[in-house]
PDB file of C-alpha atoms in Angstrom:
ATOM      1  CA  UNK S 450     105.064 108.604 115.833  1.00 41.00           C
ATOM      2  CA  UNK S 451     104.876 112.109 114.845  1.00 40.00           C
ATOM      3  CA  UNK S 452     104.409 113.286 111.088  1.00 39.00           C
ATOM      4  CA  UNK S 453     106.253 115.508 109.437  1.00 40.00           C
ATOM      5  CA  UNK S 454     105.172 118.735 108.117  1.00 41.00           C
ATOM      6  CA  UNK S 455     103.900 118.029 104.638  1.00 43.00           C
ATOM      7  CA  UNK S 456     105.778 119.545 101.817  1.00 49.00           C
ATOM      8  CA  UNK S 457     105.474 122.974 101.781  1.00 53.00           C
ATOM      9  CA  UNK S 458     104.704 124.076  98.000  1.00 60.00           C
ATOM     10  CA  UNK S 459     103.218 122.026  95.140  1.00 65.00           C
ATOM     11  CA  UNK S 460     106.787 122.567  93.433  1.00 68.00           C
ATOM     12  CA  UNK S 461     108.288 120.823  96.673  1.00 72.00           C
ATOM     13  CA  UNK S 462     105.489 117.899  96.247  1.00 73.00           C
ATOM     14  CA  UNK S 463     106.127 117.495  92.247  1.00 79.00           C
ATOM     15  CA  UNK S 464     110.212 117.663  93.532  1.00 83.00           C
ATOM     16  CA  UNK S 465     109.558 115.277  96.094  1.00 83.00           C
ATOM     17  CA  UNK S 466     107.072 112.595  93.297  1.00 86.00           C
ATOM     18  CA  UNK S 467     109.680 113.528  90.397  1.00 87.00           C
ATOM     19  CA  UNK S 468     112.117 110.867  91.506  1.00 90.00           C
ATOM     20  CA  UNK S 469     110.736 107.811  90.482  1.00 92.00           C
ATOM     21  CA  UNK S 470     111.849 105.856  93.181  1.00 93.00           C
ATOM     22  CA  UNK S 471     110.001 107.832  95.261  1.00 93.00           C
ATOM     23  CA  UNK S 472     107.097 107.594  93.480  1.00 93.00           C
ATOM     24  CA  UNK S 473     107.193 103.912  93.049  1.00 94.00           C
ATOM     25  CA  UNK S 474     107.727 103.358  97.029  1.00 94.00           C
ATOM     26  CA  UNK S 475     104.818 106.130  97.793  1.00 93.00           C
ATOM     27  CA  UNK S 476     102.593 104.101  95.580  1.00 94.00           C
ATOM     28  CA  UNK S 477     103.711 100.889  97.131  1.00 94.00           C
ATOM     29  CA  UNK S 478     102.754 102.260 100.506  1.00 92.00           C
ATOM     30  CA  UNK S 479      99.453 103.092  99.562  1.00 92.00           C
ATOM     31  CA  UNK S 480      98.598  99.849  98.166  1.00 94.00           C
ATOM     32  CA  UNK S 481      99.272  98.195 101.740  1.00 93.00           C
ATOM     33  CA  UNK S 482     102.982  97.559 101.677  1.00 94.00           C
ATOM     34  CA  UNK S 483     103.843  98.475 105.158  1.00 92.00           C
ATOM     35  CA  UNK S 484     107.254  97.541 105.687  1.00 94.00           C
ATOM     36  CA  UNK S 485     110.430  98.697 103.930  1.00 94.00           C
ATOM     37  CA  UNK S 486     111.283  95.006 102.529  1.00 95.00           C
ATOM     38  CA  UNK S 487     107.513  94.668 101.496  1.00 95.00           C
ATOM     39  CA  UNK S 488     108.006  98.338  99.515  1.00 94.00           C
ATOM     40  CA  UNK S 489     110.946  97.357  97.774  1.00 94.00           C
ATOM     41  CA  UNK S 490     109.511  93.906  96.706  1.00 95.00           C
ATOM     42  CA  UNK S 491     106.010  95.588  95.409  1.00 94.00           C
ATOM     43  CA  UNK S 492     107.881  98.485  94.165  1.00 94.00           C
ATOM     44  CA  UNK S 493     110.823  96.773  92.380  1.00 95.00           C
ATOM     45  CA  UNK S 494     113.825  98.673  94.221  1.00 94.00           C
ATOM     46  CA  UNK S 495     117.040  97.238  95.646  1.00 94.00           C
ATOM     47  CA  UNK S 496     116.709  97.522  99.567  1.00 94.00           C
ATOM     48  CA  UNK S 497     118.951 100.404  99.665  1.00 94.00           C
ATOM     49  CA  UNK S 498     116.900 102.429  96.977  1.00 94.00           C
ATOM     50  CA  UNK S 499     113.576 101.494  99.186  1.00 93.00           C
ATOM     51  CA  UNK S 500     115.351 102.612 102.377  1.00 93.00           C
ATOM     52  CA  UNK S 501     116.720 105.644 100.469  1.00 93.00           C
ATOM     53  CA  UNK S 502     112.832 106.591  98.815  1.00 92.00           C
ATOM     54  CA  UNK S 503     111.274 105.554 102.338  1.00 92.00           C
ATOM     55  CA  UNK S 504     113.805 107.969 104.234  1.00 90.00           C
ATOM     56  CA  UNK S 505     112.829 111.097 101.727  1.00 88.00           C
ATOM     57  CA  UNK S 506     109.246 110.299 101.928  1.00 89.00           C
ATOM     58  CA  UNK S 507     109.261 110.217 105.557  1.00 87.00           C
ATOM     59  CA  UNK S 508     111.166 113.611 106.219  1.00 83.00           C
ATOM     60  CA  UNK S 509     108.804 115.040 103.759  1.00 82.00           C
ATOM     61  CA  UNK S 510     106.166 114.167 105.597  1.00 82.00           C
ATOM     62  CA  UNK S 511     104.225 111.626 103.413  1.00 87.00           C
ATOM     63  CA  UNK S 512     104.653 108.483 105.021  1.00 89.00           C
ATOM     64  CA  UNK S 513     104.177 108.082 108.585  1.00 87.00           C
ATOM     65  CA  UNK S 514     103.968 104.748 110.807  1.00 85.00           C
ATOM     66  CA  UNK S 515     101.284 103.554 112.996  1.00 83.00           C
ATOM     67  CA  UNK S 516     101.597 102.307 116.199  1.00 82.00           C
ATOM     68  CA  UNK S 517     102.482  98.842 115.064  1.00 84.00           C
ATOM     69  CA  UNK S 518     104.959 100.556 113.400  1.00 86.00           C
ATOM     70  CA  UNK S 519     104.025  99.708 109.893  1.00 91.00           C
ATOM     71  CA  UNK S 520     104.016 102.210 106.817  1.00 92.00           C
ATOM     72  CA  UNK S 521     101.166 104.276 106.572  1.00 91.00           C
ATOM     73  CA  UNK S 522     100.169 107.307 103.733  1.00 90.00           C
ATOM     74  CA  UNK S 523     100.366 110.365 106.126  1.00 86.00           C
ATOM     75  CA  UNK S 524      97.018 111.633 105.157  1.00 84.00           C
ATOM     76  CA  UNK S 525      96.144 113.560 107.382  1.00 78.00           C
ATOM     77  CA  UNK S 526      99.195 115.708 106.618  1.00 73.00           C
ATOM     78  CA  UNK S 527      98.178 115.968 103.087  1.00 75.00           C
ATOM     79  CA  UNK S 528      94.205 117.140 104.111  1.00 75.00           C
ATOM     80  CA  UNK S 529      95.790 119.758 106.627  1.00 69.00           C
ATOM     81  CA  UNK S 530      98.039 121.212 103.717  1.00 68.00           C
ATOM     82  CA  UNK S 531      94.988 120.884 101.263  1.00 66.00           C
ATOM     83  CA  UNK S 532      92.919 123.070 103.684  1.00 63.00           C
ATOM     84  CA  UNK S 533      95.615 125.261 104.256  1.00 58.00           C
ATOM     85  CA  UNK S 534      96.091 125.878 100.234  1.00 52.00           C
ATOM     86  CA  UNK S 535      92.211 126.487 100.707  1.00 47.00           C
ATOM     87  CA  UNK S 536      92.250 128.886 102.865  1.00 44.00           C
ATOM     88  CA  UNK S 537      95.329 130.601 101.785  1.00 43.00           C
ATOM     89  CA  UNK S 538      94.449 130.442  98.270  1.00 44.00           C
ATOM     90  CA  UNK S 539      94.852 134.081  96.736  1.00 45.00           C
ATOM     91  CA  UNK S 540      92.011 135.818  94.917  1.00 44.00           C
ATOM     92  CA  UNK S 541      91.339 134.253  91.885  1.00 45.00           C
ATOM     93  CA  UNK S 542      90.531 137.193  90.185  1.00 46.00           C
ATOM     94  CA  UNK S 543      93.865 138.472  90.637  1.00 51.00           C
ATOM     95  CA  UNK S 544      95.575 139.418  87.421  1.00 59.00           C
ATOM     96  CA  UNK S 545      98.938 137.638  87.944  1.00 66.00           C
ATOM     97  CA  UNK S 546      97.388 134.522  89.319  1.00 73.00           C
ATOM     98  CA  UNK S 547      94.366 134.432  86.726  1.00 79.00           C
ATOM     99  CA  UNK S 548      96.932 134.783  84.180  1.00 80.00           C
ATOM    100  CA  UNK S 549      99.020 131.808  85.913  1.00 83.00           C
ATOM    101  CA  UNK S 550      96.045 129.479  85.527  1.00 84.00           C
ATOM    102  CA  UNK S 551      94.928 130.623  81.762  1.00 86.00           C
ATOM    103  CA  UNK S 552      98.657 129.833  80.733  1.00 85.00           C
ATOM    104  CA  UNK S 553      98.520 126.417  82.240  1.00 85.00           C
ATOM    105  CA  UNK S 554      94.685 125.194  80.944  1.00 86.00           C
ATOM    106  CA  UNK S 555      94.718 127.294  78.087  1.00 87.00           C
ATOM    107  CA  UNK S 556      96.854 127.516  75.241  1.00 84.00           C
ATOM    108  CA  UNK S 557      96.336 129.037  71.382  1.00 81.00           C
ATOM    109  CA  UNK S 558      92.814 129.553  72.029  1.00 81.00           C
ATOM    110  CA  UNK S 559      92.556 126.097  72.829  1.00 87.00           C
ATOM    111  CA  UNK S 560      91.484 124.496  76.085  1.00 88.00           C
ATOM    112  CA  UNK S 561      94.022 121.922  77.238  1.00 85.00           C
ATOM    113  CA  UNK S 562      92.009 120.737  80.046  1.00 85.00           C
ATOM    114  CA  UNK S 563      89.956 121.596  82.978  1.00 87.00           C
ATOM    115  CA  UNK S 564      91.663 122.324  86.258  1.00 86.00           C
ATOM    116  CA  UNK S 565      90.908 120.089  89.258  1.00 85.00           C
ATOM    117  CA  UNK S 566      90.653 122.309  91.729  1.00 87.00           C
ATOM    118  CA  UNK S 567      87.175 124.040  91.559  1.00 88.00           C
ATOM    119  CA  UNK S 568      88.489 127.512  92.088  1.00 87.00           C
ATOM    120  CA  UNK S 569      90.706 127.443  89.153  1.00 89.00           C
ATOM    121  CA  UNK S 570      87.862 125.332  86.674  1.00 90.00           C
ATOM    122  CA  UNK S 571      85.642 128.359  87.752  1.00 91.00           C
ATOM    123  CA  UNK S 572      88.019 130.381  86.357  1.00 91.00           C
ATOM    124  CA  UNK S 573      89.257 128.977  83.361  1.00 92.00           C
ATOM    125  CA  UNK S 574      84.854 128.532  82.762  1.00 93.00           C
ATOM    126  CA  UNK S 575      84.299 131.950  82.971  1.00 92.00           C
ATOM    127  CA  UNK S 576      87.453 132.948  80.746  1.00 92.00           C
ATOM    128  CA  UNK S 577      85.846 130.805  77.434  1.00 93.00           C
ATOM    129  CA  UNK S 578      82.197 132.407  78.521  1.00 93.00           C
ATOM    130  CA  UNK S 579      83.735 135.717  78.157  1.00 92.00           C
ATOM    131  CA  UNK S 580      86.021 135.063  75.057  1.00 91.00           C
ATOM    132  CA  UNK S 581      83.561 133.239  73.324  1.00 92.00           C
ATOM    133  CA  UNK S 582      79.641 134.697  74.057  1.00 93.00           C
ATOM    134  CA  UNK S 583      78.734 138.470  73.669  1.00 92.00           C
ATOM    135  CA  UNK S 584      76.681 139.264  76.959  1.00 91.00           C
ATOM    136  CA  UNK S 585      72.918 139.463  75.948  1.00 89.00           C
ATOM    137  CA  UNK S 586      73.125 137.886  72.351  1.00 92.00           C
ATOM    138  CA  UNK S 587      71.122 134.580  71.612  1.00 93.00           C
ATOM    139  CA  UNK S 588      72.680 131.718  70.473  1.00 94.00           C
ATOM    140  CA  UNK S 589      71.070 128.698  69.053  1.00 95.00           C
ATOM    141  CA  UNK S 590      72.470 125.519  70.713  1.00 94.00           C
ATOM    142  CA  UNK S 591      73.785 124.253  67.530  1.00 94.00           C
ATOM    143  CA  UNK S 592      76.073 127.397  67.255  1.00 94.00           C
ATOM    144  CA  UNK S 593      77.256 127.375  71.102  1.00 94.00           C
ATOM    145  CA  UNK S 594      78.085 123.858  70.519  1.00 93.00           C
ATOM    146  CA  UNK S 595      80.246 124.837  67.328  1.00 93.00           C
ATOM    147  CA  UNK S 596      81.687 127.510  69.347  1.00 93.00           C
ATOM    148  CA  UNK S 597      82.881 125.308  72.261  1.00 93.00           C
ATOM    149  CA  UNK S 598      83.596 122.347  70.211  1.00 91.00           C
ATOM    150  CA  UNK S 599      86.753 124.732  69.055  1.00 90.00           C
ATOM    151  CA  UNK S 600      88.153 125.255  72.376  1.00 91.00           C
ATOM    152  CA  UNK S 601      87.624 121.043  72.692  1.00 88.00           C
ATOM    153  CA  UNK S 602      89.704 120.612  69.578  1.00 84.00           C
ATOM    154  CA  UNK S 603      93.052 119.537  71.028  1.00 71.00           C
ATOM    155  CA  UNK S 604      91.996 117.767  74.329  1.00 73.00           C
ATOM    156  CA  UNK S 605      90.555 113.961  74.749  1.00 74.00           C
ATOM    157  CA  UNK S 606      89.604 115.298  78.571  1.00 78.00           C
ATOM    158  CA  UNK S 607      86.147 116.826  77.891  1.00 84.00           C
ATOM    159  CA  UNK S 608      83.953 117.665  75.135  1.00 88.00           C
ATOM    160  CA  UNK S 609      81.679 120.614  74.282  1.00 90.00           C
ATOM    161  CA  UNK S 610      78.498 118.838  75.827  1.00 91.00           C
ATOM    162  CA  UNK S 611      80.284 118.831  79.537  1.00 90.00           C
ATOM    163  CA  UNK S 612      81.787 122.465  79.027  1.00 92.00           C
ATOM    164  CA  UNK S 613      78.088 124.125  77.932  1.00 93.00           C
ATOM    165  CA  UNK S 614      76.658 121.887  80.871  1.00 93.00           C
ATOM    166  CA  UNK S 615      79.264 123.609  83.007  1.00 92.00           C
ATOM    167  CA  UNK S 616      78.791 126.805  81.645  1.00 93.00           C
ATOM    168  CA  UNK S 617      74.875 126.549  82.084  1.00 93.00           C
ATOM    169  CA  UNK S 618      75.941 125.315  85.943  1.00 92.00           C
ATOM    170  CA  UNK S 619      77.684 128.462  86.688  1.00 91.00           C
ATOM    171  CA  UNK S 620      75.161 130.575  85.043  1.00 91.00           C
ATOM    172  CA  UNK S 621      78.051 131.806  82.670  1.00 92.00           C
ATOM    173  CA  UNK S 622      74.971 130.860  80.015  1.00 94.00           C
ATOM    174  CA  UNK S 623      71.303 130.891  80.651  1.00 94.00           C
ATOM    175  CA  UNK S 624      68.824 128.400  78.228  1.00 93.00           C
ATOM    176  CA  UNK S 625      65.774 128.465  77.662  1.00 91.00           C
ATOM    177  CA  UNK S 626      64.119 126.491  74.935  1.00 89.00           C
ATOM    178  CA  UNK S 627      66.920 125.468  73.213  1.00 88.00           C
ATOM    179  CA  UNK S 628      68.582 129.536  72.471  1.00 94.00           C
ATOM    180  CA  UNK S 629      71.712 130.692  75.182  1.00 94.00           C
ATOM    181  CA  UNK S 630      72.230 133.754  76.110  1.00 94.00           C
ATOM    182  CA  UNK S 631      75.332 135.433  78.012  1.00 93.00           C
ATOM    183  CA  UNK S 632      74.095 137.806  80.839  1.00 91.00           C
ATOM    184  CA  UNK S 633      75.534 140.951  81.283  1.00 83.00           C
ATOM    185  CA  UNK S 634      78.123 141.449  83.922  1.00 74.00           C
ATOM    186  CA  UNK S 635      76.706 142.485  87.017  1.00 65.00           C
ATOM    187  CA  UNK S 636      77.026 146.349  87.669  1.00 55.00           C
ATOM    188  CA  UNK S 637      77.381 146.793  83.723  1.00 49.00           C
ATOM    189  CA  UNK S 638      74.146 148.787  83.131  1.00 47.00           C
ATOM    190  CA  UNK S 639      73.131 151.728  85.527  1.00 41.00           C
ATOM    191  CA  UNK S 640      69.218 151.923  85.930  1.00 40.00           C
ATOM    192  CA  UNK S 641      67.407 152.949  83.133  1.00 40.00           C
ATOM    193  CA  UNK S 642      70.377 152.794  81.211  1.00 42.00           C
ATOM    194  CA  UNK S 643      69.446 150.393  77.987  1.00 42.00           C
ATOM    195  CA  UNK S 644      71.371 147.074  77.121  1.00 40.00           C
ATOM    196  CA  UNK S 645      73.861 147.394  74.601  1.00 37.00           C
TER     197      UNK S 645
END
C-alpha cells in the first residue's frame, strides 16, 4: 500500500504527536504491535480511540502497512522528509533564522541545551565562542572552564567539559599546552595589517 506524504512542517508533526492518543498508538506501532486490536491493547485505548489514532496516523503519513497488511512505522517517509529539511534547510547564518535557534537553545545568557540537528548545534557553538572568548586572547583552561561552566548553569544536558571539547572540535578554540585561544575571524585582518 502506498504511504502518505509525511507531515509537511515540524509544527504539523508536533500537531500530529500532541494528541496523546496518537502518540501512545505511534509508539505502540513501533514496538511491533501490528494490528489495530494489538495497538489498542499495548497502548491502553478503547478500540474506537485506536481506530481513531490509527486513522490520523495513517493519513499523516506515519504508519503504513506491509504487504501482509500489518502496521508498520512509515520510515521511509520520515528519511525522505528528513532529507528534504536537509536540503531545504535555509542558511544558517541568516539573521531571522539564527535568531530563531538562539531563542530556542539559549535563554538569559544561559544555554538550555544543545540542538540535535548538527546545523543548528554548530550554530548555537559558535554563538557562546563569540559571546564568551575575545579572538586572539589566551585563556588558561581553568578560566575557559569557569567561563563555560556559566552558560552550563541551568541545564542537566551537558557540562562545560563536552561544550570546550566541542568548541576545540569546531576549531571555535585552538589548545595548545593547556592555554585556548579564539582565532580571529577569517577576512578580519588585511595583510600586514597587525592583530588587534
Amino acid at each position: 500500500m502506498p504511504t502518505e506524504p509525511a507531515p509537511g512542517t515540524p509544527d504539523e508533526l508536533i500537531r500530529l504527536f500532541a494528541e496523546e492518543s496518537r502518540a501512545r498508538a505511534f509508539a505502540a506501532v513501533a514496538l511491533g504491535a501490528g494490528s489495530p486490536e494489538e495497538v489498542g491493547e499495548a497502548a491502553g485505548l478503547s478500540p474506537r480511540e485506536a481506530a481513531q489514532a490509527l486513522r490520523r496516523l495513517r493519513e499523516q503519513g506515519a504508519l503504513t502497512s506491509d504487504e501482509d497488511g500489518n502496521l508498520r512505522v512509515a520510515y521511509e517517509t520520515f528519511r525522505a522528509r528528513a532529507r528534504g529539511s536537509e536540503r531545504t534547510d535555509p542558511d544558517p547564518g541568516g539573521t531571522g533564522r539564527t535568531d530563531m535557534v538562539l531563542r530556542t537553545f539559549v535563554r538569559d545568557g544561559r544555554l538550555v541545551r544543545l540542538p540535535a540537528r548538527w546545523t543548528r548545534k554548530k550554530l548555537v557553538l559558535q554563538y557562546i565562542a563569540e559571546q564568551t572568548f575575545e579572538p586572539g586572547v589566551e585563556y588558561p583552561e581553568r578560566t575557559v572552564d569557569a567561563k563555560l561552566r556559566a552558560w552550563c548553569e541551568d541545564s542537566d544536558r551537558i557540562d562545560h567539559v563536552s561544550l570546550r571539547r566541542y568548541l576545540v572540535d569546531l576549531h571555535h578554540l585552538h589548545r595548545s599546552e593547556g592555554v585556548y585561544r579564539r582565532p580571529a575571524p577569517q577576512g578580519s585582518r588585511r595583510t600586514g595589517e597587525p592583530a588587534r
